[in-house]
Amino acid sequence: MSELSLHPAAQDLLFREARTANTFTAEPVTEEQVQAVYDLVKYAPTAYNQSPLRVVLVRSAEARGRLVDLMDAGNRPKTEAAPLVAILAADNEFHEELPSLLPHFPQAKDLLFADRTVREESALLNATLQAAYFILGVRAAGLAAGPMTGFDFPAVQKEFLDDDHTPLMVVNMGRPGPDAWYPRSPRLAYDQVVTTV
């Protein structure tokens, strides 16, 4: 008997059979699908409920062209072909939302996060955690996700964000196309990762 409560088909969809997609069909990713993904993944845990992840959806052909030019050469064809591309970023001014996100401790905004360096470190960690949930949410929608960090980070920040937002990754999204998957690479064994003390 499995020790997991999640149905085996869902386990496969989210984890075992999931891969980084390298090709996509032309089927569009709708605004409703993205909203459904967000409504699921917005519950990711973050310190002080700071929720610093911000998402830029690259839909227009003009914006797509600008982004493709900033991707590493090996990632350009995938980003060109994906029905939808998301730029995931950390909002370094997340503390401005804390009074509404943390109503029982609104003073956290000034007591804990007045310093920009502290905010940047916290935003990076917590937005990355949210980004992992975002990838799982894309998979839960029956879509394939192709997260990538092979791009010009300063140029993407300048072109699509601002000085208050740090790019984390670019995620291609859509239905997987022909030969979308590379073979699964090896993983470490349980006892190589987990230590009991």
mmCIF file with all atom_site columns, C-alpha atoms in Angstrom:
data_model
loop_
_atom_site.group_PDB
_atom_site.id
_atom_site.type_symbol
_atom_site.label_atom_id
_atom_site.label_alt_id
_atom_site.label_comp_id
_atom_site.label_asym_id
_atom_site.label_entity_id
_atom_site.label_seq_id
_atom_site.pdbx_PDB_ins_code
_atom_site.Cartn_x
_atom_site.Cartn_y
_atom_site.Cartn_z
_atom_site.occupancy
_atom_site.B_iso_or_equiv
_atom_site.pdbx_formal_charge
_atom_site.auth_seq_id
_atom_site.auth_comp_id
_atom_site.auth_asym_id
_atom_site.auth_atom_id
_atom_site.pdbx_PDB_model_num
ATOM 1   C CA . MET A 1 1   ? 0.000  0.000  0.000   1.00 0.00 ? 1   MET A CA 1
ATOM 2   C CA . SER A 1 2   ? 1.267  3.460  -0.907  1.00 0.00 ? 2   SER A CA 1
ATOM 3   C CA . GLU A 1 3   ? 2.200  5.870  1.864   1.00 0.00 ? 3   GLU A CA 1
ATOM 4   C CA . LEU A 1 4   ? 0.907  8.760  -0.269  1.00 0.00 ? 4   LEU A CA 1
ATOM 5   C CA . SER A 1 5   ? -2.661 10.063 -0.180  1.00 0.00 ? 5   SER A CA 1
ATOM 6   C CA . LEU A 1 6   ? -2.466 11.563 -3.665  1.00 0.00 ? 6   LEU A CA 1
ATOM 7   C CA . HIS A 1 7   ? -3.911 9.314  -6.388  1.00 0.00 ? 7   HIS A CA 1
ATOM 8   C CA . PRO A 1 8   ? -1.163 7.540  -8.401  1.00 0.00 ? 8   PRO A CA 1
ATOM 9   C CA . ALA A 1 9   ? -2.333 9.208  -11.635 1.00 0.00 ? 9   ALA A CA 1
ATOM 10  C CA . ALA A 1 10  ? -1.879 12.610 -10.023 1.00 0.00 ? 10  ALA A CA 1
ATOM 11  C CA . GLN A 1 11  ? 1.529  11.560 -8.689  1.00 0.00 ? 11  GLN A CA 1
ATOM 12  C CA . ASP A 1 12  ? 2.546  10.658 -12.228 1.00 0.00 ? 12  ASP A CA 1
ATOM 13  C CA . LEU A 1 13  ? 1.158  13.880 -13.714 1.00 0.00 ? 13  LEU A CA 1
ATOM 14  C CA . LEU A 1 14  ? 2.900  16.142 -11.228 1.00 0.00 ? 14  LEU A CA 1
ATOM 15  C CA . PHE A 1 15  ? 6.118  14.238 -10.607 1.00 0.00 ? 15  PHE A CA 1
ATOM 16  C CA . ARG A 1 16  ? 7.042  10.882 -12.151 1.00 0.00 ? 16  ARG A CA 1
ATOM 17  C CA . GLU A 1 17  ? 6.081  11.532 -15.770 1.00 0.00 ? 17  GLU A CA 1
ATOM 18  C CA . ALA A 1 18  ? 6.723  15.274 -15.729 1.00 0.00 ? 18  ALA A CA 1
ATOM 19  C CA . ARG A 1 19  ? 9.678  16.583 -17.711 1.00 0.00 ? 19  ARG A CA 1
ATOM 20  C CA . THR A 1 20  ? 10.961 19.875 -18.999 1.00 0.00 ? 20  THR A CA 1
ATOM 21  C CA . ALA A 1 21  ? 9.222  20.196 -22.368 1.00 0.00 ? 21  ALA A CA 1
ATOM 22  C CA . ASN A 1 22  ? 11.371 21.030 -25.375 1.00 0.00 ? 22  ASN A CA 1
ATOM 23  C CA . THR A 1 23  ? 8.668  21.109 -28.064 1.00 0.00 ? 23  THR A CA 1
ATOM 24  C CA . PHE A 1 24  ? 5.048  22.240 -27.991 1.00 0.00 ? 24  PHE A CA 1
ATOM 25  C CA . THR A 1 25  ? 1.898  21.987 -30.058 1.00 0.00 ? 25  THR A CA 1
ATOM 26  C CA . ALA A 1 26  ? 0.239  25.131 -31.390 1.00 0.00 ? 26  ALA A CA 1
ATOM 27  C CA . GLU A 1 27  ? -2.709 24.812 -28.975 1.00 0.00 ? 27  GLU A CA 1
ATOM 28  C CA . PRO A 1 28  ? -2.958 28.118 -27.100 1.00 0.00 ? 28  PRO A CA 1
ATOM 29  C CA . VAL A 1 29  ? -2.729 28.538 -23.350 1.00 0.00 ? 29  VAL A CA 1
ATOM 30  C CA . THR A 1 30  ? -5.743 30.590 -22.293 1.00 0.00 ? 30  THR A CA 1
ATOM 31  C CA . GLU A 1 31  ? -6.013 33.339 -19.731 1.00 0.00 ? 31  GLU A CA 1
ATOM 32  C CA . GLU A 1 32  ? -8.481 31.107 -17.887 1.00 0.00 ? 32  GLU A CA 1
ATOM 33  C CA . GLN A 1 33  ? -5.881 28.323 -17.632 1.00 0.00 ? 33  GLN A CA 1
ATOM 34  C CA . VAL A 1 34  ? -3.288 30.726 -16.244 1.00 0.00 ? 34  VAL A CA 1
ATOM 35  C CA . GLN A 1 35  ? -5.826 32.078 -13.746 1.00 0.00 ? 35  GLN A CA 1
ATOM 36  C CA . ALA A 1 36  ? -6.627 28.514 -12.640 1.00 0.00 ? 36  ALA A CA 1
ATOM 37  C CA . VAL A 1 37  ? -2.920 27.809 -12.170 1.00 0.00 ? 37  VAL A CA 1
ATOM 38  C CA . TYR A 1 38  ? -2.522 30.950 -10.078 1.00 0.00 ? 38  TYR A CA 1
ATOM 39  C CA . ASP A 1 39  ? -5.601 30.189 -7.987  1.00 0.00 ? 39  ASP A CA 1
ATOM 40  C CA . LEU A 1 40  ? -3.978 26.870 -7.093  1.00 0.00 ? 40  LEU A CA 1
ATOM 41  C CA . VAL A 1 41  ? -0.399 27.948 -6.473  1.00 0.00 ? 41  VAL A CA 1
ATOM 42  C CA . LYS A 1 42  ? -1.091 31.179 -4.602  1.00 0.00 ? 42  LYS A CA 1
ATOM 43  C CA . TYR A 1 43  ? -1.191 29.060 -1.443  1.00 0.00 ? 43  TYR A CA 1
ATOM 44  C CA . ALA A 1 44  ? 2.541  28.291 -1.584  1.00 0.00 ? 44  ALA A CA 1
ATOM 45  C CA . PRO A 1 45  ? 4.164  28.977 1.793   1.00 0.00 ? 45  PRO A CA 1
ATOM 46  C CA . THR A 1 46  ? 6.317  32.083 2.105   1.00 0.00 ? 46  THR A CA 1
ATOM 47  C CA . ALA A 1 47  ? 7.892  33.730 5.141   1.00 0.00 ? 47  ALA A CA 1
ATOM 48  C CA . TYR A 1 48  ? 5.486  36.240 6.672   1.00 0.00 ? 48  TYR A CA 1
ATOM 49  C CA . ASN A 1 49  ? 3.163  35.502 3.762   1.00 0.00 ? 49  ASN A CA 1
ATOM 50  C CA . GLN A 1 50  ? 5.269  37.938 1.759   1.00 0.00 ? 50  GLN A CA 1
ATOM 51  C CA . SER A 1 51  ? 4.318  36.358 -1.610  1.00 0.00 ? 51  SER A CA 1
ATOM 52  C CA . PRO A 1 52  ? 7.026  38.111 -3.657  1.00 0.00 ? 52  PRO A CA 1
ATOM 53  C CA . LEU A 1 53  ? 6.588  36.199 -6.935  1.00 0.00 ? 53  LEU A CA 1
ATOM 54  C CA . ARG A 1 54  ? 5.536  38.306 -9.910  1.00 0.00 ? 54  ARG A CA 1
ATOM 55  C CA . VAL A 1 55  ? 4.721  36.882 -13.349 1.00 0.00 ? 55  VAL A CA 1
ATOM 56  C CA . VAL A 1 56  ? 5.025  38.579 -16.734 1.00 0.00 ? 56  VAL A CA 1
ATOM 57  C CA . LEU A 1 57  ? 3.111  36.710 -19.455 1.00 0.00 ? 57  LEU A CA 1
ATOM 58  C CA . VAL A 1 58  ? 4.740  37.193 -22.855 1.00 0.00 ? 58  VAL A CA 1
ATOM 59  C CA . ARG A 1 59  ? 1.863  36.906 -25.349 1.00 0.00 ? 59  ARG A CA 1
ATOM 60  C CA . SER A 1 60  ? 2.473  39.354 -28.183 1.00 0.00 ? 60  SER A CA 1
ATOM 61  C CA . ALA A 1 61  ? 4.706  38.482 -31.116 1.00 0.00 ? 61  ALA A CA 1
ATOM 62  C CA . GLU A 1 62  ? 6.643  41.694 -30.627 1.00 0.00 ? 62  GLU A CA 1
ATOM 63  C CA . ALA A 1 63  ? 7.402  40.955 -26.953 1.00 0.00 ? 63  ALA A CA 1
ATOM 64  C CA . ARG A 1 64  ? 8.201  37.336 -27.799 1.00 0.00 ? 64  ARG A CA 1
ATOM 65  C CA . GLY A 1 65  ? 10.785 38.463 -30.331 1.00 0.00 ? 65  GLY A CA 1
ATOM 66  C CA . ARG A 1 66  ? 12.445 40.730 -27.787 1.00 0.00 ? 66  ARG A CA 1
ATOM 67  C CA . LEU A 1 67  ? 12.601 37.891 -25.261 1.00 0.00 ? 67  LEU A CA 1
ATOM 68  C CA . VAL A 1 68  ? 13.880 35.304 -27.738 1.00 0.00 ? 68  VAL A CA 1
ATOM 69  C CA . ASP A 1 69  ? 16.796 37.614 -28.565 1.00 0.00 ? 69  ASP A CA 1
ATOM 70  C CA . LEU A 1 70  ? 17.801 37.533 -24.884 1.00 0.00 ? 70  LEU A CA 1
ATOM 71  C CA . MET A 1 71  ? 17.689 33.755 -24.492 1.00 0.00 ? 71  MET A CA 1
ATOM 72  C CA . ASP A 1 72  ? 20.765 31.536 -24.789 1.00 0.00 ? 72  ASP A CA 1
ATOM 73  C CA . ALA A 1 73  ? 21.043 30.090 -28.294 1.00 0.00 ? 73  ALA A CA 1
ATOM 74  C CA . GLY A 1 74  ? 19.890 26.597 -27.304 1.00 0.00 ? 74  GLY A CA 1
ATOM 75  C CA . ASN A 1 75  ? 16.751 27.969 -25.653 1.00 0.00 ? 75  ASN A CA 1
ATOM 76  C CA . ARG A 1 76  ? 15.617 30.263 -28.460 1.00 0.00 ? 76  ARG A CA 1
ATOM 77  C CA . PRO A 1 77  ? 13.732 27.674 -30.570 1.00 0.00 ? 77  PRO A CA 1
ATOM 78  C CA . LYS A 1 78  ? 11.790 26.443 -27.517 1.00 0.00 ? 78  LYS A CA 1
ATOM 79  C CA . THR A 1 79  ? 10.834 29.955 -26.480 1.00 0.00 ? 79  THR A CA 1
ATOM 80  C CA . GLU A 1 80  ? 9.828  30.831 -30.049 1.00 0.00 ? 80  GLU A CA 1
ATOM 81  C CA . ALA A 1 81  ? 7.573  27.764 -30.316 1.00 0.00 ? 81  ALA A CA 1
ATOM 82  C CA . ALA A 1 82  ? 5.885  27.709 -26.900 1.00 0.00 ? 82  ALA A CA 1
ATOM 83  C CA . PRO A 1 83  ? 2.256  28.891 -26.947 1.00 0.00 ? 83  PRO A CA 1
ATOM 84  C CA . LEU A 1 84  ? 2.892  30.994 -23.837 1.00 0.00 ? 84  LEU A CA 1
ATOM 85  C CA . VAL A 1 85  ? 6.015  32.143 -22.035 1.00 0.00 ? 85  VAL A CA 1
ATOM 86  C CA . ALA A 1 86  ? 6.143  33.436 -18.463 1.00 0.00 ? 86  ALA A CA 1
ATOM 87  C CA . ILE A 1 87  ? 8.931  35.457 -16.903 1.00 0.00 ? 87  ILE A CA 1
ATOM 88  C CA . LEU A 1 88  ? 9.001  34.715 -13.168 1.00 0.00 ? 88  LEU A CA 1
ATOM 89  C CA . ALA A 1 89  ? 10.506 37.436 -10.999 1.00 0.00 ? 89  ALA A CA 1
ATOM 90  C CA . ALA A 1 90  ? 10.996 38.393 -7.359  1.00 0.00 ? 90  ALA A CA 1
ATOM 91  C CA . ASP A 1 91  ? 9.472  41.695 -6.237  1.00 0.00 ? 91  ASP A CA 1
ATOM 92  C CA . ASN A 1 92  ? 12.028 43.380 -3.980  1.00 0.00 ? 92  ASN A CA 1
ATOM 93  C CA . GLU A 1 93  ? 9.386  45.840 -2.814  1.00 0.00 ? 93  GLU A CA 1
ATOM 94  C CA . PHE A 1 94  ? 7.048  43.069 -1.607  1.00 0.00 ? 94  PHE A CA 1
ATOM 95  C CA . HIS A 1 95  ? 6.986  44.664 1.837   1.00 0.00 ? 95  HIS A CA 1
ATOM 96  C CA . GLU A 1 96  ? 4.572  47.330 0.578   1.00 0.00 ? 96  GLU A CA 1
ATOM 97  C CA . GLU A 1 97  ? 1.866  44.621 0.442   1.00 0.00 ? 97  GLU A CA 1
ATOM 98  C CA . LEU A 1 98  ? 2.577  43.203 3.901   1.00 0.00 ? 98  LEU A CA 1
ATOM 99  C CA . PRO A 1 99  ? -0.007 45.262 5.801   1.00 0.00 ? 99  PRO A CA 1
ATOM 100 C CA . SER A 1 100 ? -2.756 43.562 3.758   1.00 0.00 ? 100 SER A CA 1
ATOM 101 C CA . LEU A 1 101 ? -1.050 40.160 3.437   1.00 0.00 ? 101 LEU A CA 1
ATOM 102 C CA . LEU A 1 102 ? -0.129 39.966 7.124   1.00 0.00 ? 102 LEU A CA 1
ATOM 103 C CA . PRO A 1 103 ? -2.936 41.866 8.872   1.00 0.00 ? 103 PRO A CA 1
ATOM 104 C CA . HIS A 1 104 ? -2.133 40.441 12.315  1.00 0.00 ? 104 HIS A CA 1
ATOM 105 C CA . PHE A 1 105 ? 1.440  41.820 12.108  1.00 0.00 ? 105 PHE A CA 1
ATOM 106 C CA . PRO A 1 106 ? 1.382  44.812 9.731   1.00 0.00 ? 106 PRO A CA 1
ATOM 107 C CA . GLN A 1 107 ? 4.391  46.365 11.414  1.00 0.00 ? 107 GLN A CA 1
ATOM 108 C CA . ALA A 1 108 ? 6.546  43.614 9.845   1.00 0.00 ? 108 ALA A CA 1
ATOM 109 C CA . LYS A 1 109 ? 6.838  45.906 6.829   1.00 0.00 ? 109 LYS A CA 1
ATOM 110 C CA . ASP A 1 110 ? 9.043  48.350 8.746   1.00 0.00 ? 110 ASP A CA 1
ATOM 111 C CA . LEU A 1 111 ? 10.370 46.201 11.584  1.00 0.00 ? 111 LEU A CA 1
ATOM 112 C CA . LEU A 1 112 ? 11.708 43.351 9.462   1.00 0.00 ? 112 LEU A CA 1
ATOM 113 C CA . PHE A 1 113 ? 11.963 44.540 5.874   1.00 0.00 ? 113 PHE A CA 1
ATOM 114 C CA . ALA A 1 114 ? 12.978 48.193 5.910   1.00 0.00 ? 114 ALA A CA 1
ATOM 115 C CA . ASP A 1 115 ? 16.445 47.273 4.625   1.00 0.00 ? 115 ASP A CA 1
ATOM 116 C CA . ARG A 1 116 ? 16.661 46.683 0.858   1.00 0.00 ? 116 ARG A CA 1
ATOM 117 C CA . THR A 1 117 ? 19.369 43.994 1.129   1.00 0.00 ? 117 THR A CA 1
ATOM 118 C CA . VAL A 1 118 ? 17.257 42.012 3.598   1.00 0.00 ? 118 VAL A CA 1
ATOM 119 C CA . ARG A 1 119 ? 14.272 42.298 1.250   1.00 0.00 ? 119 ARG A CA 1
ATOM 120 C CA . GLU A 1 120 ? 16.251 41.150 -1.782  1.00 0.00 ? 120 GLU A CA 1
ATOM 121 C CA . GLU A 1 121 ? 17.537 38.054 0.007   1.00 0.00 ? 121 GLU A CA 1
ATOM 122 C CA . SER A 1 122 ? 14.098 37.177 1.336   1.00 0.00 ? 122 SER A CA 1
ATOM 123 C CA . ALA A 1 123 ? 12.365 37.865 -1.975  1.00 0.00 ? 123 ALA A CA 1
ATOM 124 C CA . LEU A 1 124 ? 14.819 35.657 -3.866  1.00 0.00 ? 124 LEU A CA 1
ATOM 125 C CA . LEU A 1 125 ? 14.313 32.677 -1.548  1.00 0.00 ? 125 LEU A CA 1
ATOM 126 C CA . ASN A 1 126 ? 10.550 32.965 -1.218  1.00 0.00 ? 126 ASN A CA 1
ATOM 127 C CA . ALA A 1 127 ? 9.792  33.784 -4.855  1.00 0.00 ? 127 ALA A CA 1
ATOM 128 C CA . THR A 1 128 ? 11.891 30.783 -5.904  1.00 0.00 ? 128 THR A CA 1
ATOM 129 C CA . LEU A 1 129 ? 9.759  28.607 -3.634  1.00 0.00 ? 129 LEU A CA 1
ATOM 130 C CA . GLN A 1 130 ? 6.651  30.050 -5.274  1.00 0.00 ? 130 GLN A CA 1
ATOM 131 C CA . ALA A 1 131 ? 8.180  29.439 -8.714  1.00 0.00 ? 131 ALA A CA 1
ATOM 132 C CA . ALA A 1 132 ? 8.497  25.735 -7.905  1.00 0.00 ? 132 ALA A CA 1
ATOM 133 C CA . TYR A 1 133 ? 4.812  25.690 -7.017  1.00 0.00 ? 133 TYR A CA 1
ATOM 134 C CA . PHE A 1 134 ? 4.070  27.535 -10.270 1.00 0.00 ? 134 PHE A CA 1
ATOM 135 C CA . ILE A 1 135 ? 5.726  24.733 -12.259 1.00 0.00 ? 135 ILE A CA 1
ATOM 136 C CA . LEU A 1 136 ? 3.638  22.154 -10.389 1.00 0.00 ? 136 LEU A CA 1
ATOM 137 C CA . GLY A 1 137 ? 0.524  24.222 -11.048 1.00 0.00 ? 137 GLY A CA 1
ATOM 138 C CA . VAL A 1 138 ? 1.241  24.279 -14.781 1.00 0.00 ? 138 VAL A CA 1
ATOM 139 C CA . ARG A 1 139 ? 1.542  20.492 -14.688 1.00 0.00 ? 139 ARG A CA 1
ATOM 140 C CA . ALA A 1 140 ? -1.691 20.205 -12.673 1.00 0.00 ? 140 ALA A CA 1
ATOM 141 C CA . ALA A 1 141 ? -3.429 22.089 -15.504 1.00 0.00 ? 141 ALA A CA 1
ATOM 142 C CA . GLY A 1 142 ? -2.373 19.294 -17.864 1.00 0.00 ? 142 GLY A CA 1
ATOM 143 C CA . LEU A 1 143 ? 0.227  21.497 -19.500 1.00 0.00 ? 143 LEU A CA 1
ATOM 144 C CA . ALA A 1 144 ? 3.962  21.049 -19.844 1.00 0.00 ? 144 ALA A CA 1
ATOM 145 C CA . ALA A 1 145 ? 6.393  23.505 -18.294 1.00 0.00 ? 145 ALA A CA 1
ATOM 146 C CA . GLY A 1 146 ? 9.836  24.263 -19.623 1.00 0.00 ? 146 GLY A CA 1
ATOM 147 C CA . PRO A 1 147 ? 11.633 26.297 -16.945 1.00 0.00 ? 147 PRO A CA 1
ATOM 148 C CA . MET A 1 148 ? 14.954 27.822 -18.020 1.00 0.00 ? 148 MET A CA 1
ATOM 149 C CA . THR A 1 149 ? 17.657 30.013 -16.535 1.00 0.00 ? 149 THR A CA 1
ATOM 150 C CA . GLY A 1 150 ? 19.685 30.244 -19.735 1.00 0.00 ? 150 GLY A CA 1
ATOM 151 C CA . PHE A 1 151 ? 19.159 33.896 -20.632 1.00 0.00 ? 151 PHE A CA 1
ATOM 152 C CA . ASP A 1 152 ? 20.683 37.330 -20.142 1.00 0.00 ? 152 ASP A CA 1
ATOM 153 C CA . PHE A 1 153 ? 19.384 38.218 -16.678 1.00 0.00 ? 153 PHE A CA 1
ATOM 154 C CA . PRO A 1 154 ? 20.292 41.936 -16.662 1.00 0.00 ? 154 PRO A CA 1
ATOM 155 C CA . ALA A 1 155 ? 18.857 42.401 -20.158 1.00 0.00 ? 155 ALA A CA 1
ATOM 156 C CA . VAL A 1 156 ? 15.578 40.649 -19.291 1.00 0.00 ? 156 VAL A CA 1
ATOM 157 C CA . GLN A 1 157 ? 15.302 42.794 -16.177 1.00 0.00 ? 157 GLN A CA 1
ATOM 158 C CA . LYS A 1 158 ? 15.854 45.960 -18.219 1.00 0.00 ? 158 LYS A CA 1
ATOM 159 C CA . GLU A 1 159 ? 13.555 44.944 -21.088 1.00 0.00 ? 159 GLU A CA 1
ATOM 160 C CA . PHE A 1 160 ? 10.607 43.462 -19.160 1.00 0.00 ? 160 PHE A CA 1
ATOM 161 C CA . LEU A 1 161 ? 10.919 44.445 -15.496 1.00 0.00 ? 161 LEU A CA 1
ATOM 162 C CA . ASP A 1 162 ? 12.520 47.250 -13.500 1.00 0.00 ? 162 ASP A CA 1
ATOM 163 C CA . ASP A 1 163 ? 15.127 47.747 -10.787 1.00 0.00 ? 163 ASP A CA 1
ATOM 164 C CA . ASP A 1 164 ? 12.693 46.524 -8.134  1.00 0.00 ? 164 ASP A CA 1
ATOM 165 C CA . HIS A 1 165 ? 12.134 43.123 -9.779  1.00 0.00 ? 165 HIS A CA 1
ATOM 166 C CA . THR A 1 166 ? 14.765 40.391 -10.134 1.00 0.00 ? 166 THR A CA 1
ATOM 167 C CA . PRO A 1 167 ? 14.211 37.775 -12.864 1.00 0.00 ? 167 PRO A CA 1
ATOM 168 C CA . LEU A 1 168 ? 14.340 34.166 -11.630 1.00 0.00 ? 168 LEU A CA 1
ATOM 169 C CA . MET A 1 169 ? 13.501 32.036 -14.655 1.00 0.00 ? 169 MET A CA 1
ATOM 170 C CA . VAL A 1 170 ? 11.645 31.881 -17.935 1.00 0.00 ? 170 VAL A CA 1
ATOM 171 C CA . VAL A 1 171 ? 8.975  29.179 -18.200 1.00 0.00 ? 171 VAL A CA 1
ATOM 172 C CA . ASN A 1 172 ? 7.696  27.957 -21.565 1.00 0.00 ? 172 ASN A CA 1
ATOM 173 C CA . MET A 1 173 ? 4.147  26.612 -21.274 1.00 0.00 ? 173 MET A CA 1
ATOM 174 C CA . GLY A 1 174 ? 1.846  24.562 -23.480 1.00 0.00 ? 174 GLY A CA 1
ATOM 175 C CA . ARG A 1 175 ? 0.853  21.093 -24.620 1.00 0.00 ? 175 ARG A CA 1
ATOM 176 C CA . PRO A 1 176 ? 3.916  18.946 -25.295 1.00 0.00 ? 176 PRO A CA 1
ATOM 177 C CA . GLY A 1 177 ? 4.727  18.428 -28.961 1.00 0.00 ? 177 GLY A CA 1
ATOM 178 C CA . PRO A 1 178 ? 6.514  15.576 -30.769 1.00 0.00 ? 178 PRO A CA 1
ATOM 179 C CA . ASP A 1 179 ? 9.690  14.363 -29.082 1.00 0.00 ? 179 ASP A CA 1
ATOM 180 C CA . ALA A 1 180 ? 9.133  16.839 -26.273 1.00 0.00 ? 180 ALA A CA 1
ATOM 181 C CA . TRP A 1 181 ? 11.058 14.908 -23.644 1.00 0.00 ? 181 TRP A CA 1
ATOM 182 C CA . TYR A 1 182 ? 14.695 14.113 -23.176 1.00 0.00 ? 182 TYR A CA 1
ATOM 183 C CA . PRO A 1 183 ? 15.333 10.809 -21.372 1.00 0.00 ? 183 PRO A CA 1
ATOM 184 C CA . ARG A 1 184 ? 15.027 11.026 -17.610 1.00 0.00 ? 184 ARG A CA 1
ATOM 185 C CA . SER A 1 185 ? 18.414 11.692 -16.019 1.00 0.00 ? 185 SER A CA 1
ATOM 186 C CA . PRO A 1 186 ? 19.484 9.747  -12.906 1.00 0.00 ? 186 PRO A CA 1
ATOM 187 C CA . ARG A 1 187 ? 18.515 10.913 -9.433  1.00 0.00 ? 187 ARG A CA 1
ATOM 188 C CA . LEU A 1 188 ? 20.254 10.483 -6.104  1.00 0.00 ? 188 LEU A CA 1
ATOM 189 C CA . ALA A 1 189 ? 19.109 7.658  -3.865  1.00 0.00 ? 189 ALA A CA 1
ATOM 190 C CA . TYR A 1 190 ? 17.178 8.366  -0.671  1.00 0.00 ? 190 TYR A CA 1
ATOM 191 C CA . ASP A 1 191 ? 20.137 7.598  1.591   1.00 0.00 ? 191 ASP A CA 1
ATOM 192 C CA . GLN A 1 192 ? 22.351 9.951  -0.418  1.00 0.00 ? 192 GLN A CA 1
ATOM 193 C CA . VAL A 1 193 ? 20.035 12.838 0.387   1.00 0.00 ? 193 VAL A CA 1
ATOM 194 C CA . VAL A 1 194 ? 18.349 12.113 3.715   1.00 0.00 ? 194 VAL A CA 1
ATOM 195 C CA . THR A 1 195 ? 20.229 11.873 6.996   1.00 0.00 ? 195 THR A CA 1
ATOM 196 C CA . THR A 1 196 ? 18.626 11.116 10.329  1.00 0.00 ? 196 THR A CA 1
ATOM 197 C CA . VAL A 1 197 ? 20.218 12.578 13.433  1.00 0.00 ? 197 VAL A CA 1
#
